[in-house]
Short mmCIF file of C-alpha atoms and ligand atoms in Angstrom, two decimals:
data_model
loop_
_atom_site.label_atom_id
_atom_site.label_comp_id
_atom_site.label_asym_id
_atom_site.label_seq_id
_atom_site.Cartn_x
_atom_site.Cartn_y
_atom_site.Cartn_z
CA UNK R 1 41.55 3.04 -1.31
CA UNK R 2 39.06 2.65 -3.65
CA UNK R 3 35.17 3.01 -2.83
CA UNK R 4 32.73 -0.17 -2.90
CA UNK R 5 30.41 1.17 -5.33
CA UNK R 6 26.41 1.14 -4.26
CA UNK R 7 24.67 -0.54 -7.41
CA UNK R 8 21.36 1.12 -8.01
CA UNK R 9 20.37 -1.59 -11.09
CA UNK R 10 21.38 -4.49 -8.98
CA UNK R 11 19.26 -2.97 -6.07
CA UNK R 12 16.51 -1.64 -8.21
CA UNK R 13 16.00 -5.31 -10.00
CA UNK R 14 15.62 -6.97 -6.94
CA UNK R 15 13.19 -4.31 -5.53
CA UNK R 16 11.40 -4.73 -8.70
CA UNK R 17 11.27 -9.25 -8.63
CA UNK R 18 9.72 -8.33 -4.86
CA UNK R 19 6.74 -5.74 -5.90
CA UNK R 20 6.27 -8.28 -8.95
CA UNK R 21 5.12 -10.76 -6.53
CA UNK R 22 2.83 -8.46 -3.89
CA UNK R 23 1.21 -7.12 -7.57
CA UNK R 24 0.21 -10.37 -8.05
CA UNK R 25 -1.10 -11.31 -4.89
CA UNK R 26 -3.12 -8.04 -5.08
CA UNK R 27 -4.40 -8.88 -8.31
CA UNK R 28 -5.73 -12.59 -7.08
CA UNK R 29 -7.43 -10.98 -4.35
CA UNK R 30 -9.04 -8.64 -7.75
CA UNK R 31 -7.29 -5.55 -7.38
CA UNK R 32 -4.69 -4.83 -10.22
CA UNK R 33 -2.42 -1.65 -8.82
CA UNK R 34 -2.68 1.11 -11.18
CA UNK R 35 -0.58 4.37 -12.23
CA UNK R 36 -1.52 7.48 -14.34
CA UNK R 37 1.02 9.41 -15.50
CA UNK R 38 0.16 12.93 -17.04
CA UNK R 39 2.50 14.26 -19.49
CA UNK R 40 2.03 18.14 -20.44
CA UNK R 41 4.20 19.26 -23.53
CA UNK R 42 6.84 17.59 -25.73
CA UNK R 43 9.88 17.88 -23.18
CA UNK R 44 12.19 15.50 -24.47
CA UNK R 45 13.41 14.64 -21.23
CA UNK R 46 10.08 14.52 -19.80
CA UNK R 47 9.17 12.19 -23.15
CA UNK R 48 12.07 9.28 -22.15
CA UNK R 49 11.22 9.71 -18.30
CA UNK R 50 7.45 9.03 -19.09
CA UNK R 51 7.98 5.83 -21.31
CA UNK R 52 10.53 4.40 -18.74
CA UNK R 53 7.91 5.22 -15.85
CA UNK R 54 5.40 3.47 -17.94
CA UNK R 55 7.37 0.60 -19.02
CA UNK R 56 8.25 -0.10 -15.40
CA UNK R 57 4.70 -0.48 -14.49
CA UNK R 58 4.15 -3.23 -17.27
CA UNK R 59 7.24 -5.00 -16.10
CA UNK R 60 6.20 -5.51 -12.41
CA UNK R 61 2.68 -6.02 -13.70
CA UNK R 62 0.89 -3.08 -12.49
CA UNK R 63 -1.82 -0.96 -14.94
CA UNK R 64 -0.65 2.20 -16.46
CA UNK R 65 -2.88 5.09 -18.13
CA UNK R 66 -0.49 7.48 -20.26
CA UNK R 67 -2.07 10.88 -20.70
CA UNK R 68 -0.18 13.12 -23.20
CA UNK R 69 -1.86 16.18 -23.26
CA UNK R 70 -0.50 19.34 -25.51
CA UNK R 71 1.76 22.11 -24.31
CA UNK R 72 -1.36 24.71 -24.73
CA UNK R 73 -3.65 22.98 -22.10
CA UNK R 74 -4.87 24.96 -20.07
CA UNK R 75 -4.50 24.91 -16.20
CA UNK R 76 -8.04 24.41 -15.69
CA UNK R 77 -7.77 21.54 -18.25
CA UNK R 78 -5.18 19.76 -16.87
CA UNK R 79 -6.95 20.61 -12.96
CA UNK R 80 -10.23 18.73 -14.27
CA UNK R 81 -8.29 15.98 -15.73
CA UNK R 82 -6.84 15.24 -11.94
CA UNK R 83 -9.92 15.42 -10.35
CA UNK R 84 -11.38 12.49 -12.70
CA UNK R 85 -8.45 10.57 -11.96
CA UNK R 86 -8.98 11.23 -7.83
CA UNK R 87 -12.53 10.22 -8.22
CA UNK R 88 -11.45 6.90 -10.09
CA UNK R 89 -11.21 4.06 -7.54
CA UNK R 90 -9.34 1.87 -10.39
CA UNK R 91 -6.85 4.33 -10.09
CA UNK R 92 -4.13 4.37 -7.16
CA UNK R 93 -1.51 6.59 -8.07
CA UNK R 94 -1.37 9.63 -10.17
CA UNK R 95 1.79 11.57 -11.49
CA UNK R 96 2.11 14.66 -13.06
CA UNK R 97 5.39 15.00 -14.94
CA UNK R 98 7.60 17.96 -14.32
CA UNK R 99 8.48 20.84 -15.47
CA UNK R 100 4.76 22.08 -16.59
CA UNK R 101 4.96 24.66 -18.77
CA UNK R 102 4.91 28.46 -17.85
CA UNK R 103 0.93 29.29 -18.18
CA UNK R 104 0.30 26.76 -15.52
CA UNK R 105 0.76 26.76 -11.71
CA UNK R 106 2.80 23.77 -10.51
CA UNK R 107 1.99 23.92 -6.88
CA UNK R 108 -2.06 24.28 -7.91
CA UNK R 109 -1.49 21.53 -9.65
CA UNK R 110 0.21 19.21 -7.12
CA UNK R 111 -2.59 20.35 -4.59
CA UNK R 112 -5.16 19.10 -6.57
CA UNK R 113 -3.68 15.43 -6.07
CA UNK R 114 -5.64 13.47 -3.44
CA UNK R 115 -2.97 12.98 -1.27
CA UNK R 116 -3.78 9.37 -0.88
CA UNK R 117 -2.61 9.34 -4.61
CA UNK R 118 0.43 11.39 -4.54
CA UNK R 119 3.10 8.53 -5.53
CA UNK R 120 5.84 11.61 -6.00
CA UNK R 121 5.27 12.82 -2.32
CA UNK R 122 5.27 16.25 -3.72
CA UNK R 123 1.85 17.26 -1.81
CA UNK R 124 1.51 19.16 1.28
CA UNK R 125 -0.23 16.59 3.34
CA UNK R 126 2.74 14.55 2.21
CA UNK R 127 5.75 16.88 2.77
CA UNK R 128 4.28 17.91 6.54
CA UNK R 129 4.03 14.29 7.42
CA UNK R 130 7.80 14.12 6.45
CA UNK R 131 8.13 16.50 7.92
CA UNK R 132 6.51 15.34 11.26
CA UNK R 133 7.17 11.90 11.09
CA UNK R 134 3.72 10.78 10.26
CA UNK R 135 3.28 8.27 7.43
CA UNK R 136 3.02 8.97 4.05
CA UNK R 137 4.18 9.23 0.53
CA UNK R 138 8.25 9.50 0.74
CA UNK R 139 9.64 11.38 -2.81
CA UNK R 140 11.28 8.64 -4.89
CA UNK R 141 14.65 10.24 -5.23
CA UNK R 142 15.57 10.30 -1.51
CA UNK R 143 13.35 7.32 -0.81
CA UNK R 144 15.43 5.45 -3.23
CA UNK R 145 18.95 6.99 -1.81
CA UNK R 146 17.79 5.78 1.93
CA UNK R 147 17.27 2.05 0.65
CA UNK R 148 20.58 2.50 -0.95
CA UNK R 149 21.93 3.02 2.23
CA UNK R 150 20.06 0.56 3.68
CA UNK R 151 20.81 -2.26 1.48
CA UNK R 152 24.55 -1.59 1.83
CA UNK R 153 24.08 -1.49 5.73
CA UNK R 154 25.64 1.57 6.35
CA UNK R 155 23.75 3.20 9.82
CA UNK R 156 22.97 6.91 9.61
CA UNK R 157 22.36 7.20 13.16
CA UNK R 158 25.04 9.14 14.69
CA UNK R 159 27.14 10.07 11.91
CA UNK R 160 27.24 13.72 10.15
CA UNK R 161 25.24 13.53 6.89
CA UNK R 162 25.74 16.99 4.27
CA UNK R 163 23.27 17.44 1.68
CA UNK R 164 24.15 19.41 -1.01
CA UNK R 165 21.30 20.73 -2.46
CA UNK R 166 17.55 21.91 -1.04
CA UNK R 167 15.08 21.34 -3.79
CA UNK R 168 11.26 20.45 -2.46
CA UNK R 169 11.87 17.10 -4.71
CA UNK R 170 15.25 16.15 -3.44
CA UNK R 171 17.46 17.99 -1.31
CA UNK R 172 14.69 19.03 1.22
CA UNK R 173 12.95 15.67 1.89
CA UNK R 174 16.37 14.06 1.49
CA UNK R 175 17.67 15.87 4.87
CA UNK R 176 14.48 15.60 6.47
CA UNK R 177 14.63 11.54 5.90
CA UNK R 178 18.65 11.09 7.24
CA UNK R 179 17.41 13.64 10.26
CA UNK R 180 14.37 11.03 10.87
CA UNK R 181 17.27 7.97 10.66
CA UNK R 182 18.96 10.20 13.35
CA UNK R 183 21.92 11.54 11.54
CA UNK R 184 23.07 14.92 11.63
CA UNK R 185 22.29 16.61 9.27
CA UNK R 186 23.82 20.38 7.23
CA UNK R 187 22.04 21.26 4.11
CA UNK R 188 24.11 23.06 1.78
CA UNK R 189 22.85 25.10 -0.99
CA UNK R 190 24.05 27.58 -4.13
CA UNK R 191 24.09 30.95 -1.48
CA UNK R 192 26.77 28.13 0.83
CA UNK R 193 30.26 29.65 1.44
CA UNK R 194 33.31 27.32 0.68
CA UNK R 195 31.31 24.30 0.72
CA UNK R 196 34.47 22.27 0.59
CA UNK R 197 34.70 22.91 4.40
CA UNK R 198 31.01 21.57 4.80
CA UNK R 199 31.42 18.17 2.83
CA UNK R 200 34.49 17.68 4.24
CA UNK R 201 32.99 17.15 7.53
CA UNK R 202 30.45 14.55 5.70
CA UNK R 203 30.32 10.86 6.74
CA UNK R 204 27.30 10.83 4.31
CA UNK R 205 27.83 13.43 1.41
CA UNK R 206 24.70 13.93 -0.83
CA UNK R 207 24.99 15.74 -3.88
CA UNK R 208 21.94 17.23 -5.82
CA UNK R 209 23.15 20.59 -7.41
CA UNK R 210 22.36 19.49 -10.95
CA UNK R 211 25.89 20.83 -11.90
CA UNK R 212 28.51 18.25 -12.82
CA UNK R 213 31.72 17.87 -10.79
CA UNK R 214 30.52 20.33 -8.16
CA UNK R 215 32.00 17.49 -5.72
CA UNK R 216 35.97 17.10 -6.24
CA UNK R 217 38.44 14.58 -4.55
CA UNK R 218 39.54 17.51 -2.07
CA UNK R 219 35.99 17.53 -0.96
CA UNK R 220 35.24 14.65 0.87
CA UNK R 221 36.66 12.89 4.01
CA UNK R 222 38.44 9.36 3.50
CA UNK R 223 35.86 7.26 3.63
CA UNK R 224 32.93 8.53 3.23
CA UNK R 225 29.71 7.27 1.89
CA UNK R 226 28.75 9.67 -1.29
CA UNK R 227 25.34 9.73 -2.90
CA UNK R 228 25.07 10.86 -6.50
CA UNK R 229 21.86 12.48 -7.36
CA UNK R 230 23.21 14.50 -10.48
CA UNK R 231 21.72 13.49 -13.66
CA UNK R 232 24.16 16.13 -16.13
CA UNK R 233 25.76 15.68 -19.48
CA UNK R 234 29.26 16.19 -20.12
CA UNK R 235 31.10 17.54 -23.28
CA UNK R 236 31.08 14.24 -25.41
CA UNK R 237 27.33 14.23 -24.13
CA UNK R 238 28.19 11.06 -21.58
CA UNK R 239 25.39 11.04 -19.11
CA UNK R 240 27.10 11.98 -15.27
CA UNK R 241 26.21 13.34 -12.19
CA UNK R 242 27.69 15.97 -9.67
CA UNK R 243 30.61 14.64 -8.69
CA UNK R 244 33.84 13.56 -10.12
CA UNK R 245 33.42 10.15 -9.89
CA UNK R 246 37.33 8.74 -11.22
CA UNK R 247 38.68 10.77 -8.45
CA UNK R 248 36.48 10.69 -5.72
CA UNK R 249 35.94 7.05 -5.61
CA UNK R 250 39.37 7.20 -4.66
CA UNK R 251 39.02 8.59 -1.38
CA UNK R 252 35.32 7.47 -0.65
CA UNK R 253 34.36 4.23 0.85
CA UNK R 254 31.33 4.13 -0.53
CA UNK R 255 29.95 5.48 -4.06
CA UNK R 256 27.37 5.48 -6.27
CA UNK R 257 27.83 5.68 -10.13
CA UNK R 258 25.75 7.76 -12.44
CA UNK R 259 24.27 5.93 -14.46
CA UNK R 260 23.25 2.94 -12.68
CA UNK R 261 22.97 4.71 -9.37
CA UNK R 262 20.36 6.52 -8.03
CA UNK R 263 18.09 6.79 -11.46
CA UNK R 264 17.16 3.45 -11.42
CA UNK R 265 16.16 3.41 -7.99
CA UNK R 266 14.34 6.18 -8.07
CA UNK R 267 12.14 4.91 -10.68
CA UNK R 268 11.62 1.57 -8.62
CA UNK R 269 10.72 4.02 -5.90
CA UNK R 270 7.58 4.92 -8.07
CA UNK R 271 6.60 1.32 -7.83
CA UNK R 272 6.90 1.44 -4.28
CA UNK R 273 4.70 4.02 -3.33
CA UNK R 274 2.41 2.99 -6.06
CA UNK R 275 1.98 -0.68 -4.38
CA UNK R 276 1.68 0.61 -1.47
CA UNK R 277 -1.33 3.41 -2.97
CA UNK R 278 -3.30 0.16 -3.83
CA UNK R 279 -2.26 -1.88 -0.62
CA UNK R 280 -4.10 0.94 1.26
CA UNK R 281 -6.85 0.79 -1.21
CA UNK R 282 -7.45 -2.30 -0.54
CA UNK R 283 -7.51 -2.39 3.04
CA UNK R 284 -10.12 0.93 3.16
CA UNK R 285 -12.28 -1.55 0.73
CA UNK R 286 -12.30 -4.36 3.25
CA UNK R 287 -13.28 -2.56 6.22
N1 LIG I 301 10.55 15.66 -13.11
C1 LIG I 301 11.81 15.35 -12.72
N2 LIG I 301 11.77 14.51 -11.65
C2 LIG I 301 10.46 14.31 -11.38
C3 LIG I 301 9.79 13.53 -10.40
O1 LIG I 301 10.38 12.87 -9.55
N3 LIG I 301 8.43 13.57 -10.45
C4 LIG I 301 7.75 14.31 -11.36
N4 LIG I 301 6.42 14.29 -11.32
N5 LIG I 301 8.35 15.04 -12.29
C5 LIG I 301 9.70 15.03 -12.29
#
C-alpha cells in the first residue's frame, strides 16, 4: 500500500483564499488586522522564517511591522519594545522570533506578551488554557497538524495517537490538542526506551525530534496516519523531516511530505490566530 499523502500547500492556500476574505471584511468595517514580528540577531534561519512570515501577511492582506533589532540588544531593550507594541491598539498580534540569543531570557520575554496578542500561543495564560480547555491562542505547529487531520477527515477520537517529541512549541501542546479531540494519547521523548514499540502501537504517529529518519518503515503500524514535523537537512543539503518518508509511505495510510507538509501550514496558522487577535479586537471595541 502506499499512503494518501496530506498536502500542507494545497491546504494552506485554501486556508489562506478564506482569511483573505474575513481581512477584508474587517478592513470595510475600518479595522486592518495587523502583525509585528520582532527579529533579534542575524540567524539565518530566523532571517528566511521572518520574510516568509511577513510576506504571508501582505498576501492575505493583513499589516505587518518588521522589527530587526541587533544581536547585542539588551533584554530590557527588547522588554520595552513589547510593551509599546501591547499598548498599540493598531496592533493585534505580536511575535518574537526564536531562538533569542544567550544574554536574554526567553520565557521573560514571552511573559511580557499581552496574552491577548500572543499569535505563537507560547504564553502562560495561553498554554494553561490548553491546557484546561479554555479558549485561546493554539501554537501554529500543532494547530496546523490538527486541521491537517481535519481536512483529510480522519477522527482522533478513540484511536491511539504517539507523539514523538515534548517541546513547549510542539510536542507538548500537540498531545494536549489530540487528548482534547479525545484520542489517546503517549508522548515519547529522547530519555524513551525502544520507541519502536511505542509508535508501533500509533494510529496517529507524530514526529517532532528534529533528527531526520528517527521514524523507519519497522516503526509504524499498517496504516497509520503519520505527521511530519521535522524540518532537517540531509547530506546533499535536501530539506526533510524525521521520518523516512520513501519507506514509510509504504506502510502508512496517511503521510505528510516535508516540504509541503506541515511548514506551510504552520505559517497559515500565524494568520489564523492573527485574524482571529483582531476579530476579538474588534468585538471589545464595539461593546
Ligand atoms: N522559531 C521556530 N519556530 C518558531 C515559532 O513557531 N515561533 C517563534 N516565535 N519562533 C520560532
Amino acid at each position: 500500500m502506499t499512503a494518501r499523502l496530506i498536502d500542507g500547500n494545497a491546504l494552506a492556500r485554501q486556508t489562506r483564499a478564506e482569511l483573505a476574505t474575513r481581512v477584508a471584511d474587517l478592513a470595510a468595517s475600518g479595522l486592518r488586522p495587523a502583525l509585528a514580528v520582532i527579529l533579534v540577531g542575524d540567524d539565518a534561519a530566523s532571517q528566511v522564517y521572518v520574510r516568509h512570515k511577513v510576506a504571508d501577511c501582505e498576501g492575505v492582506g493583513m499589516r505587518s511591522i518588521l522589527d530587526r533589532l541587533p544581536a547585542q540588544t539588551t533584554e530590557a531593550a527588547l522588554l520595552a519594545r513589547i510593551q509599546a507594541l501591547n499598548a498599540d491598539a493598531t496592533v493585534h498580534g505580536i511575535l518574537v522570533q526564536l531562538p533569542l540569543p544567550a544574554h536574554i531570557d526567553t520565557h521573560k520575554v514571552i511573559a511580557t506578551i499581552a496574552p491577548s496578542k500572543d499569535v505563537d500561543g507560547f504564553h502562560l495564560a495561553n498554554a494553561g488554557a490548553l491546557m484546561v480547555g479554555q479558549h485561546g491562542f493554539r501554537p501554529c505547529t500543532p494547530y496546523g497538524c490538527m486541521r491537517m487531520l481535519q481536512s483529510a477527515g480522519i477522527e482522533a477520537r478513540g484511536r491511539h495517537a504517539v507523539v514523538v517529541g515534548r517541546s513547549n512549541i510542539v510536542g507538548k501542546p500537540m498531545a494536549m490538542l489530540l487528548l482534547q479531540a479525545n484520542a489517546t494519547v503517549t508522548i515519547c521523548h529522547s530519555a524513551t526506551p525502544d520507541l519502536g514499540a511505542f509508535t508501533r502501537q500509533a494510529d496517529i504517529l507524530v514526529a517532532a525530534v528534529g533528527r531526520r529518519d528517527t521514524i523507519r518503515a519497522d516503526m509504524v503500524k499498517p496504516g497509520a496516519v503519520v505527521i511530519d514535523v521535522g524540518m532537517n537537512r540531509n547530506e546533499e543539503g535536501k530539506l526533510c523531516g524525521d521520518v523516512d518518508f520513501d519507506a514509510v509511505r509504504e506502510v502508512a495510510g496517511w503521510i505528510t511530505p516535508v516540504p509541503g507538509g506541515v511548514g506551510p501550514m504552520t505559517r497559515a496558522m500565524l494568520l489564523v490566530n492573527t485574524l482571529e487577535a483582531a476579530e476579538d479586537a474588534a468585538r471589545a471595541r464595539a461593546r
